[in-house]
Coordinates of C-alpha atoms in Angstrom, one line a residue:
M1 CA 55.0 20.5 36.9
T2 CA 54.5 18.3 40.2
G3 CA 51.4 16.8 40.7
L4 CA 50.2 15.2 43.8
R5 CA 49.6 11.6 43.3
L6 CA 47.9 10.4 46.6
G7 CA 47.1 12.2 49.9
P8 CA 47.4 14.4 51.5
L9 CA 47.2 11.7 54.6
L10 CA 47.0 14.3 58.0
R11 CA 48.4 11.5 59.9
R12 CA 49.1 13.3 63.7
V13 CA 47.6 16.4 65.7
D14 CA 49.2 17.3 69.0
G15 CA 48.1 20.1 70.8
D16 CA 51.5 20.4 72.9
A17 CA 53.6 23.9 72.6
G18 CA 52.0 26.0 69.9
G19 CA 50.1 22.5 68.2
T20 CA 51.9 20.4 65.5
A21 CA 50.6 18.0 62.9
T22 CA 52.2 15.7 60.4
I23 CA 51.3 15.3 57.1
W24 CA 52.1 12.4 54.5
V25 CA 51.8 12.8 50.6
E26 CA 52.8 11.0 47.7
T27 CA 54.2 13.7 44.8
D28 CA 55.0 12.4 41.0
G29 CA 58.2 13.9 40.7
P30 CA 60.8 15.8 43.8
C31 CA 60.0 18.8 45.1
T32 CA 59.7 20.7 47.8
A33 CA 56.2 19.7 49.5
E34 CA 54.8 22.9 51.2
V35 CA 51.6 22.7 53.8
R36 CA 50.0 26.1 54.6
C37 CA 47.3 26.7 57.1
E38 CA 44.4 29.9 58.0
G39 CA 45.8 31.2 60.6
G40 CA 50.1 31.0 59.6
A41 CA 51.2 27.7 60.8
Y42 CA 53.0 26.1 58.3
G43 CA 55.5 23.4 57.5
S44 CA 57.7 22.1 54.0
S45 CA 59.6 19.4 53.5
R46 CA 61.5 18.0 50.6
T47 CA 60.5 14.8 49.0
F48 CA 62.5 11.5 49.4
L49 CA 62.8 8.6 46.8
I50 CA 62.1 4.7 46.8
A51 CA 61.3 2.5 43.9
G52 CA 60.5 5.5 41.9
H53 CA 58.2 7.1 43.9
H54 CA 58.4 10.1 45.8
Y55 CA 56.9 10.7 49.3
A56 CA 57.2 13.4 51.7
L57 CA 56.2 13.8 55.7
I58 CA 55.6 17.1 56.6
P59 CA 55.5 18.9 60.4
V60 CA 53.4 21.1 60.7
T61 CA 54.1 24.1 63.6
G62 CA 52.6 27.1 64.9
L63 CA 49.0 25.4 65.2
T64 CA 47.1 26.5 67.9
P65 CA 45.5 24.3 70.3
G66 CA 41.7 23.9 70.5
T67 CA 41.3 25.8 67.2
A68 CA 40.6 24.4 63.9
A69 CA 42.7 25.5 60.9
A70 CA 42.0 24.9 56.9
Y71 CA 44.7 23.6 54.9
E72 CA 46.5 23.5 51.9
V73 CA 49.6 21.4 50.0
L74 CA 51.4 23.0 47.4
L75 CA 54.3 21.6 45.3
D76 CA 57.3 24.4 44.5
D77 CA 54.8 27.1 45.3
V78 CA 52.2 25.8 43.0
R79 CA 49.1 24.5 44.9
A80 CA 48.2 21.1 44.7
W81 CA 45.5 20.5 47.4
P82 CA 42.5 21.0 47.2
P83 CA 42.1 20.4 44.1
E84 CA 40.5 23.3 41.7
G85 CA 36.6 23.4 41.9
S86 CA 36.4 20.4 44.5
P87 CA 32.5 20.5 45.7
L88 CA 34.6 18.8 49.2
P89 CA 34.2 20.7 51.9
P90 CA 37.8 22.1 53.2
S91 CA 40.5 19.9 55.0
V92 CA 41.1 21.0 58.4
I93 CA 43.3 20.2 61.2
R94 CA 41.4 20.3 64.0
V95 CA 43.8 20.4 67.4
P96 CA 43.1 19.4 71.1
A97 CA 43.2 22.4 73.8
A98 CA 46.0 19.9 74.9
V99 CA 48.1 17.0 74.9
R100 CA 49.7 15.9 78.0
T101 CA 52.8 14.2 77.1
P102 CA 54.9 13.3 74.7
D103 CA 54.3 9.7 73.4
G104 CA 56.9 6.7 74.5
P105 CA 59.2 5.2 71.8
G106 CA 58.1 3.7 68.7
R107 CA 61.1 4.0 66.2
P108 CA 61.5 1.0 64.6
D109 CA 65.4 1.5 64.2
A110 CA 65.3 2.5 68.3
R111 CA 64.0 -0.8 70.7
D112 CA 66.8 0.0 72.9
T113 CA 66.0 3.4 73.0
P114 CA 65.4 4.4 77.0
D115 CA 61.3 6.1 77.6
T116 CA 61.3 9.1 77.4
P117 CA 59.4 9.9 80.8
D118 CA 56.1 12.1 81.0
T119 CA 56.3 15.6 81.6
P120 CA 53.0 17.3 81.5
D121 CA 53.3 20.5 80.0
T122 CA 50.4 22.8 81.1
P123 CA 48.5 21.3 83.6
D124 CA 44.9 20.1 82.7
T125 CA 42.2 21.5 85.5
A126 CA 39.4 20.5 83.4
D127 CA 40.6 17.2 82.8
A128 CA 41.7 16.5 86.4
P129 CA 41.4 12.5 88.0
G130 CA 38.0 12.2 89.3
M131 CA 36.1 15.0 86.9
S132 CA 33.2 13.5 85.2
D133 CA 34.3 16.7 82.4
G134 CA 36.9 18.1 80.7
P135 CA 37.3 17.0 76.7
E136 CA 35.8 15.0 74.7
L137 CA 37.2 12.3 72.1
R138 CA 36.2 10.2 69.8
V139 CA 37.5 7.5 68.8
A140 CA 36.6 5.2 65.2
F141 CA 38.1 2.2 64.9
G142 CA 37.6 -0.9 62.2
S143 CA 39.2 -3.5 59.6
C144 CA 39.5 -5.4 56.8
R145 CA 38.7 -2.9 54.2
W146 CA 38.3 -3.6 50.4
A147 CA 39.1 -0.7 48.2
S148 CA 35.2 0.8 47.5
A149 CA 33.6 -0.4 44.0
P150 CA 33.8 2.8 41.4
D151 CA 30.9 4.4 40.9
D152 CA 29.6 2.5 37.8
E153 CA 30.3 -0.7 39.0
P154 CA 28.0 -2.6 41.2
D155 CA 29.7 -3.4 44.7
P156 CA 29.1 -6.9 45.2
V157 CA 30.3 -6.7 49.1
G158 CA 28.1 -3.8 50.0
P159 CA 28.4 -0.1 51.1
D160 CA 32.0 0.6 52.1
A161 CA 31.7 2.1 56.1
L162 CA 34.8 4.2 54.9
H163 CA 33.3 5.8 52.0
T164 CA 29.8 6.2 54.4
L165 CA 31.8 7.9 57.1
A166 CA 33.2 10.0 54.8
A167 CA 30.1 10.9 52.4
T168 CA 28.0 11.5 55.6
L169 CA 30.8 14.7 56.7
T170 CA 31.1 16.5 53.6
A171 CA 27.0 16.0 53.1
D172 CA 26.9 17.2 56.8
P173 CA 30.1 19.5 58.1
A174 CA 28.4 19.7 61.2
A175 CA 27.7 16.3 61.6
E176 CA 29.9 14.6 64.4
R177 CA 33.3 13.5 63.5
P178 CA 35.7 11.1 65.0
D179 CA 38.5 12.9 66.3
V180 CA 40.9 10.0 65.6
L181 CA 40.6 6.6 63.2
L182 CA 42.5 3.6 64.4
L183 CA 42.5 1.5 61.3
L184 CA 43.4 -2.1 62.6
G185 CA 44.5 -4.1 59.6
D186 CA 44.5 -5.2 56.1
Q187 CA 44.1 -1.9 54.7
V188 CA 45.1 -3.6 51.8
Y189 CA 44.9 -6.8 50.2
A190 CA 48.0 -8.2 48.9
D191 CA 46.6 -11.7 47.9
E192 CA 43.4 -10.5 46.9
T193 CA 43.5 -8.2 44.3
S194 CA 40.4 -6.4 42.6
K195 CA 39.4 -6.9 38.7
A196 CA 41.4 -3.3 38.5
T197 CA 44.3 -4.2 39.3
R198 CA 44.4 -7.4 38.2
R199 CA 44.5 -5.6 34.6
R200 CA 47.7 -3.9 35.7
L201 CA 49.1 -6.7 37.3
A202 CA 48.5 -8.0 33.3
E203 CA 50.2 -5.7 31.8
R204 CA 53.0 -6.0 33.6
R205 CA 53.7 -9.7 33.5
D206 CA 51.7 -13.0 33.2
L207 CA 49.6 -13.9 35.5
D208 CA 49.7 -17.2 35.0
A209 CA 53.8 -17.3 36.6
P210 CA 53.8 -17.0 40.9
P211 CA 52.3 -15.2 43.1
G212 CA 49.7 -14.9 39.7
A213 CA 46.9 -12.3 40.7
E214 CA 48.7 -11.7 44.0
V215 CA 51.4 -8.4 44.1
A216 CA 54.7 -9.7 43.3
D217 CA 56.7 -6.2 44.2
Y218 CA 56.9 -2.8 45.4
E219 CA 55.3 -1.0 42.7
E220 CA 52.3 -3.4 42.3
Y221 CA 51.8 -2.3 46.3
T222 CA 51.8 1.1 45.6
L223 CA 48.5 0.4 43.2
L224 CA 47.1 -1.0 45.9
Y225 CA 47.6 1.7 47.9
D226 CA 46.8 3.8 45.2
E227 CA 43.0 2.1 44.7
S228 CA 42.2 1.8 48.7
W229 CA 43.1 5.7 49.1
S230 CA 42.6 7.6 46.0
D231 CA 38.5 7.2 46.6
P232 CA 37.3 11.0 46.6
H233 CA 35.6 11.0 49.5
V234 CA 38.3 8.4 51.5
R235 CA 40.8 10.5 50.3
W236 CA 38.8 13.9 51.7
L237 CA 38.4 12.0 55.1
L238 CA 41.5 10.9 54.8
S239 CA 43.3 14.4 55.1
T240 CA 40.9 16.0 57.6
V241 CA 40.6 13.3 60.2
P242 CA 44.2 12.4 62.2
S243 CA 44.5 8.4 61.9
C244 CA 46.5 5.7 63.5
M245 CA 47.2 2.5 61.1
I246 CA 48.6 -1.0 62.1
F247 CA 49.3 -4.3 59.5
D248 CA 47.4 -7.5 59.8
D249 CA 48.4 -10.5 57.7
H250 CA 46.2 -9.4 54.0
D251 CA 48.3 -6.7 54.2
V252 CA 51.5 -9.2 52.9
I253 CA 49.5 -12.7 52.8
D254 CA 46.9 -14.6 54.4
D255 CA 48.0 -16.3 58.0
W256 CA 51.5 -14.3 57.8
N257 CA 53.3 -15.8 60.4
T258 CA 51.6 -18.9 61.5
S259 CA 54.1 -20.6 62.0
A260 CA 57.7 -21.7 62.0
S261 CA 57.0 -24.3 59.3
W262 CA 55.0 -21.9 57.4
V263 CA 57.4 -19.2 57.0
A264 CA 60.2 -21.9 56.3
E265 CA 57.9 -23.1 53.7
M266 CA 57.4 -19.8 52.1
R267 CA 61.0 -18.9 52.0
T268 CA 61.3 -21.6 49.0
E269 CA 58.9 -20.4 47.2
P270 CA 61.0 -17.8 44.7
W271 CA 59.1 -14.7 44.3
W272 CA 58.2 -14.7 48.2
R273 CA 61.6 -12.7 49.3
E274 CA 60.3 -9.7 47.2
R275 CA 57.0 -10.2 48.4
I276 CA 57.9 -10.0 52.0
L277 CA 60.5 -7.5 51.6
S278 CA 58.0 -5.1 49.6
G279 CA 55.4 -5.6 52.0
L280 CA 57.7 -3.9 54.7
M281 CA 58.7 -1.6 52.8
S282 CA 55.6 -0.4 52.1
Y283 CA 54.1 -0.4 54.8
W284 CA 57.1 1.6 56.3
V285 CA 56.3 4.2 53.7
Y286 CA 52.5 4.5 53.7
Q287 CA 51.5 3.7 56.7
H288 CA 54.6 3.5 59.5
L289 CA 56.0 6.5 59.4
G290 CA 52.6 8.9 59.7
N291 CA 52.3 6.6 63.1
L292 CA 55.7 8.6 64.7
S293 CA 55.7 12.1 66.4
P294 CA 57.9 14.6 64.7
A295 CA 60.2 14.2 67.5
E296 CA 60.8 10.6 67.2
L297 CA 60.8 11.2 63.4
A298 CA 63.9 13.3 64.2
E299 CA 65.5 10.5 65.9
D300 CA 64.7 7.4 63.2
K301 CA 68.4 6.6 61.9
V302 CA 66.1 4.7 58.7
Y303 CA 64.4 8.1 58.2
A304 CA 67.3 10.1 58.0
A305 CA 69.4 7.8 55.8
V306 CA 66.7 7.4 53.4
R307 CA 66.0 11.3 53.2
A308 CA 69.6 12.0 53.0
E309 CA 70.2 9.6 49.8
P310 CA 69.1 10.7 46.4
D311 CA 67.1 6.9 46.2
G312 CA 66.4 5.8 49.8
T313 CA 65.4 2.5 47.9
A314 CA 68.8 0.4 48.6
R315 CA 68.5 1.5 52.7
L316 CA 64.7 0.5 53.1
R317 CA 65.4 -2.3 51.4
E318 CA 68.1 -3.2 53.9
F319 CA 66.3 -2.3 57.0
A320 CA 63.1 -4.5 55.5
A321 CA 65.6 -7.6 55.1
E322 CA 66.7 -7.2 58.5
A323 CA 63.1 -7.1 59.9
D324 CA 62.6 -10.1 58.4
A325 CA 65.7 -11.8 59.4
D326 CA 65.2 -10.9 62.7
P327 CA 61.7 -9.5 64.3
A328 CA 64.5 -7.6 67.3
R329 CA 65.5 -5.6 64.7
A330 CA 61.8 -3.9 64.5
R331 CA 59.5 -2.2 66.5
W332 CA 56.0 -1.8 64.7
S333 CA 54.3 -1.4 68.1
Y334 CA 53.8 2.7 68.7
R335 CA 51.7 4.4 71.7
R336 CA 49.7 7.7 71.5
D337 CA 48.4 9.9 74.4
F338 CA 45.3 11.4 73.6
G339 CA 44.7 13.8 76.6
R340 CA 44.0 11.3 79.4
T341 CA 43.6 8.0 76.8
R342 CA 46.4 6.0 76.2
L343 CA 46.5 4.1 73.1
L344 CA 49.1 0.6 73.0
M345 CA 49.1 -0.4 68.9
I346 CA 50.6 -3.5 69.4
D347 CA 52.1 -5.4 66.8
S348 CA 51.1 -9.0 66.5
R349 CA 51.7 -10.3 63.3
A350 CA 56.0 -9.9 63.1
A351 CA 56.9 -10.0 66.5
R352 CA 55.8 -13.3 66.8
V353 CA 58.4 -16.3 68.1
L354 CA 56.8 -19.3 65.8
E355 CA 59.3 -21.9 67.7
E356 CA 56.9 -25.2 69.1
G357 CA 57.0 -25.1 72.6
R358 CA 58.0 -21.3 73.4
R359 CA 55.5 -20.2 70.5
E360 CA 54.6 -16.3 72.0
M361 CA 52.5 -13.4 70.3
L362 CA 55.7 -11.3 71.2
D363 CA 58.8 -11.6 71.7
A364 CA 60.8 -11.0 74.6
D365 CA 61.3 -7.3 74.1
E366 CA 58.2 -6.4 72.8
A367 CA 56.3 -7.4 75.7
R368 CA 58.6 -5.6 78.0
W369 CA 57.9 -2.8 75.8
L370 CA 54.1 -2.9 76.3
R371 CA 54.3 -4.3 79.9
E372 CA 56.1 -0.8 81.0
Q373 CA 53.8 1.7 78.4
A374 CA 50.9 -0.1 80.1
L375 CA 51.6 0.4 83.6
T376 CA 53.8 3.8 83.7
D377 CA 51.7 7.1 84.8
P378 CA 49.3 5.6 87.3
G379 CA 46.8 7.7 88.0
D380 CA 47.3 10.0 84.5
R381 CA 44.5 8.3 82.6
D382 CA 41.0 7.7 82.6
H383 CA 41.2 5.1 79.6
L384 CA 43.9 2.4 78.3
L385 CA 43.1 1.6 74.9
I386 CA 44.9 -1.4 73.5
G387 CA 45.3 -2.0 69.9
T388 CA 45.7 -5.4 68.3
S389 CA 44.7 -6.7 64.7
L390 CA 43.9 -9.5 66.6
P391 CA 40.9 -10.7 69.0
W392 CA 41.9 -11.4 72.6
L393 CA 38.2 -12.7 73.0
L394 CA 37.2 -14.7 70.6
P395 CA 33.2 -16.9 70.7
P396 CA 34.7 -19.6 73.8
L397 CA 34.8 -22.3 70.9
V398 CA 37.2 -20.9 68.8
H399 CA 39.1 -19.8 71.9
D400 CA 39.2 -23.6 72.9
A401 CA 39.7 -25.0 69.2
E402 CA 42.3 -22.6 68.9
S403 CA 44.6 -23.2 71.9
W404 CA 43.5 -27.4 71.6
D405 CA 45.4 -26.9 68.3
A406 CA 48.4 -25.8 69.8
A407 CA 48.7 -28.2 71.9
L408 CA 48.2 -30.9 69.3
A409 CA 51.1 -28.7 66.9
R410 CA 53.1 -29.2 69.6
G411 CA 53.2 -32.1 70.3
E412 CA 51.2 -33.1 73.1
R413 CA 49.4 -36.3 70.9
G414 CA 52.2 -37.3 69.8
P415 CA 53.9 -36.7 65.8
R416 CA 50.8 -37.9 64.6
W417 CA 48.6 -35.5 66.7
A418 CA 51.1 -32.6 65.8
R419 CA 51.0 -33.1 61.8
F420 CA 47.2 -32.5 61.7
G421 CA 47.6 -30.2 64.0
E422 CA 49.6 -27.7 61.7
K423 CA 47.3 -28.6 59.0
L424 CA 44.5 -27.5 60.9
R425 CA 46.2 -24.0 61.9
R426 CA 46.9 -23.0 58.3
A427 CA 43.6 -24.4 56.2
A428 CA 41.2 -22.8 59.6
D429 CA 43.5 -19.9 60.2
L430 CA 43.7 -21.0 64.3
E431 CA 46.4 -18.4 65.0
H432 CA 45.1 -15.5 67.4
W433 CA 45.9 -14.5 71.2
A434 CA 44.5 -18.3 72.1
A435 CA 47.0 -20.3 69.7
F436 CA 49.8 -18.7 71.7
P437 CA 48.2 -19.9 75.4
T438 CA 51.4 -18.3 77.5
S439 CA 50.6 -14.8 75.5
F440 CA 47.2 -15.0 75.9
E441 CA 47.9 -15.6 79.7
A442 CA 50.2 -13.0 80.2
L443 CA 48.3 -10.0 78.6
S444 CA 45.2 -11.7 80.4
G445 CA 47.3 -10.7 83.6
L446 CA 48.8 -7.2 82.3
I447 CA 45.4 -6.4 82.1
A448 CA 44.3 -7.0 85.4
E449 CA 47.5 -5.6 86.6
V450 CA 46.2 -2.0 85.0
G451 CA 42.8 -2.4 86.2
G452 CA 43.4 -3.4 89.6
G453 CA 45.1 -0.9 91.4
P454 CA 44.2 2.5 93.6
D455 CA 44.5 4.6 90.3
A456 CA 43.7 2.1 87.7
P457 CA 41.7 3.8 84.6
A458 CA 37.9 3.8 84.7
T459 CA 38.3 1.3 81.6
V460 CA 40.5 -0.9 80.0
C461 CA 39.5 -1.7 75.9
V462 CA 41.0 -3.8 73.7
L463 CA 40.2 -2.6 70.1
S464 CA 40.1 -5.6 67.1
G465 CA 38.9 -6.2 63.8
D466 CA 40.4 -9.3 61.7
V467 CA 37.6 -11.9 62.3
H468 CA 34.6 -9.6 60.0
H469 CA 31.8 -9.5 62.4
A470 CA 31.6 -7.4 65.3
Y471 CA 30.3 -8.0 69.0
V472 CA 31.3 -6.4 72.4
A473 CA 32.5 -9.4 74.9
E474 CA 33.2 -8.8 78.8
P475 CA 35.6 -10.6 80.7
A476 CA 35.2 -12.1 84.7
W477 CA 38.8 -13.2 85.8
R478 CA 38.7 -16.3 88.3
T479 CA 40.0 -14.5 91.1
E480 CA 39.7 -10.8 91.7
Q481 CA 38.1 -8.3 89.3
P482 CA 40.0 -5.0 88.2
R483 CA 38.8 -2.0 89.5
S484 CA 38.8 -1.2 85.8
R485 CA 35.7 -1.8 83.1
V486 CA 37.7 -4.1 80.5
V487 CA 35.9 -4.7 77.3
Q488 CA 37.1 -6.8 74.1
L489 CA 35.8 -4.6 71.3
T490 CA 36.0 -6.5 68.3
C491 CA 34.8 -4.4 65.0
S492 CA 35.5 -5.9 61.1
P493 CA 34.8 -5.6 58.2
V494 CA 35.0 -2.1 57.3
H495 CA 34.7 -3.6 53.4
N496 CA 34.4 -6.6 53.3
S497 CA 32.2 -10.0 53.3
I498 CA 31.6 -13.2 55.3
P499 CA 30.4 -16.7 54.1
R500 CA 26.9 -17.6 56.1
W501 CA 28.5 -21.0 57.2
I502 CA 30.8 -18.9 58.6
R503 CA 28.6 -16.5 60.3
F504 CA 26.9 -19.8 61.7
G505 CA 30.4 -20.9 62.8
F506 CA 30.4 -17.6 65.0
R507 CA 27.2 -17.3 66.3
F508 CA 27.6 -21.2 67.4
G509 CA 31.3 -20.7 69.2
W510 CA 29.1 -18.3 71.3
S511 CA 26.3 -20.8 72.0
G512 CA 26.2 -22.7 75.2
V513 CA 26.6 -26.1 73.4
G514 CA 29.7 -24.5 71.5
R515 CA 31.1 -23.7 74.8
R516 CA 30.7 -27.3 76.2
L517 CA 32.1 -28.5 72.7
G518 CA 35.2 -26.2 72.9
R519 CA 35.9 -28.0 76.3
A520 CA 36.3 -31.0 75.5
F521 CA 38.3 -29.9 72.5
A522 CA 40.6 -28.5 75.5
R523 CA 40.4 -31.5 77.8
H524 CA 41.4 -33.3 74.9
G525 CA 44.6 -31.3 73.8
R526 CA 45.7 -31.3 77.9
V527 CA 44.5 -27.1 78.0
A528 CA 44.3 -25.2 81.2
T529 CA 41.5 -23.2 81.6
P530 CA 42.3 -20.0 81.3
S531 CA 42.5 -17.7 84.2
V532 CA 39.7 -15.1 82.9
G533 CA 36.5 -15.9 81.4
W534 CA 34.1 -14.1 79.3
R535 CA 30.5 -13.9 77.8
K536 CA 29.8 -11.6 74.8
T537 CA 27.5 -8.6 75.9
G538 CA 26.7 -7.0 72.5
G539 CA 26.7 -8.7 69.0
P540 CA 27.7 -10.8 66.9
W541 CA 26.7 -8.3 64.0
F542 CA 27.7 -8.7 60.6
G543 CA 27.9 -6.2 57.7
N544 CA 30.3 -3.2 57.0
Q545 CA 31.0 -1.2 60.1
L546 CA 32.9 0.9 62.2
M547 CA 32.5 1.7 65.7
T548 CA 33.2 4.8 67.7
L549 CA 34.0 5.4 71.5
T550 CA 33.3 8.9 72.5
L551 CA 35.5 9.4 76.3
R552 CA 34.7 12.2 78.5
G553 CA 36.3 12.2 81.6
R554 CA 35.8 8.9 83.4
S555 CA 33.2 8.3 80.8
A556 CA 32.8 6.1 78.1
R557 CA 30.3 5.3 75.1
L558 CA 30.0 2.7 72.8
R559 CA 28.5 3.4 69.2
T560 CA 28.0 0.1 66.3
V561 CA 27.3 1.6 63.2
Q562 CA 26.4 -0.2 59.9
A563 CA 26.7 1.5 56.3
Q564 CA 23.5 0.4 54.3
A565 CA 22.0 1.0 51.1
A566 CA 20.0 3.9 50.7
P567 CA 18.0 5.5 47.5
A568 CA 20.2 7.2 45.0
R569 CA 18.6 10.7 46.1
D570 CA 19.8 9.8 49.7
G571 CA 23.6 9.1 48.6
G572 CA 23.0 5.7 47.7
A573 CA 23.9 4.5 51.4
R574 CA 24.1 5.8 55.1
L575 CA 25.0 4.5 58.0
V576 CA 22.7 3.2 60.5
T577 CA 23.1 3.0 64.2
V578 CA 22.8 -0.7 65.3
D579 CA 24.3 -0.8 69.0
E580 CA 24.4 2.2 71.5
R581 CA 25.9 1.4 75.0
E582 CA 27.2 3.4 78.4
L583 CA 30.7 1.6 79.6
S584 CA 30.5 2.7 82.8
P585 CA 33.4 2.7 85.3
R586 CA 33.0 -0.1 88.1

């Protein structure tokens, strides 16, 4: 009898005609996977095979907008989810009352596909422009998550915020829950494995040989996802709260795509090709596919080819090799519309241009896509969310240090300083938006343009992680201010740690002395003053944490919670609010 190896993950829910959802599963054998919902909604899909593992992405249709329906998963007509005798609540699909538009393009094999125009299905008078009421949308987000420690082992980095959120919701099903969960990178750590995973790696190969205790191939990537998503509470949470995901460096390796010389050196390592191809293949299967709508999946040539083959491994590997050799062959960025809120999730890792002298965070096609998606449908959005794993606005000292280093590395102060700049860039992880000054200015200008017109959204929120602390920063343009309220919301980690000396460094980076030191670096590198200044208005907060945006009409509220230890009788951990604020439009 075929069993459920991992999942189900509820990836998308759309309240369009009839209501649709997509649910991802991994099984331990070939089968037909079905989803049956209360009320008659249904979906089925035959599994496809990648590297000896079986997967299905099940499109569910017939859901009723504005309702919630419990569901079960069957494999070859035998119920596999929920587990028999599970103490956890039923997995439920909550369908929004209305979804305005289909999503824009996001297929990784179709960069040149024309954009699909937005066409409202039905008017939503309750959510019309200028009205303060209407459907409420709760968006929880964070990044950087090591898997939870086993129940019988102490957790060296404290309670897992995702596990604690799940435990809170299972204990109180009536508690406020997210409508969508944004996981902004480092969902798995290919280069920092746990003791349990290292034991399993050692059963397969000699860990004294490169890449040592890091993952080496696709099979070992599956161990990371098993560990991260098999925790019963997290598994339940992901089965009932839709999720959007994007990678960051640790999903492949620390400092992935830092510079052209870094890539050249990595390509000389005998183990690297298998690592990068397996990283991209596993990301496509475990994370990226679920970001796409049923319509996008139906047009995705790679997905169609993989499903058409008895074993899709060779075709997916071919695609991964193409994407690694030429980033223009793939698009990992995507768009989601939630009523009058638009999310643009940006790939700020694989789409980089790394040649010194023309470094860009996004290549020309990616930058064009972002601009089109941000500017289309003016007046039809109350909120624009820009998801990027790497913060746009950093502590000013860090920003200036990265811009200075980028100037040195491109030769602004001569060859000797250029060599120093490259060494420093790798040693200190100086590779955020500030390290790509042209791209930083382009994003700043785009945000100002989106927020500057008469039909500007109430808020433009840049959502990021990576830096293992949380903060709120607000920009001020040196020319005309946008009409929209613009904020950088950084939340990290969900479950990880940060050394005390780095905590001090981030705090110092926001200080007046830190700002002055940063400007001294910038002057030495002959770096131009940015077109936008900014200040911290919240944080920094250190700990395992999540942020939640609650959006209703043109209003926005932000809450930051941390997972903190609690008595065993209270579950061992609880979520504590460390900040709550309104993000009122200007």
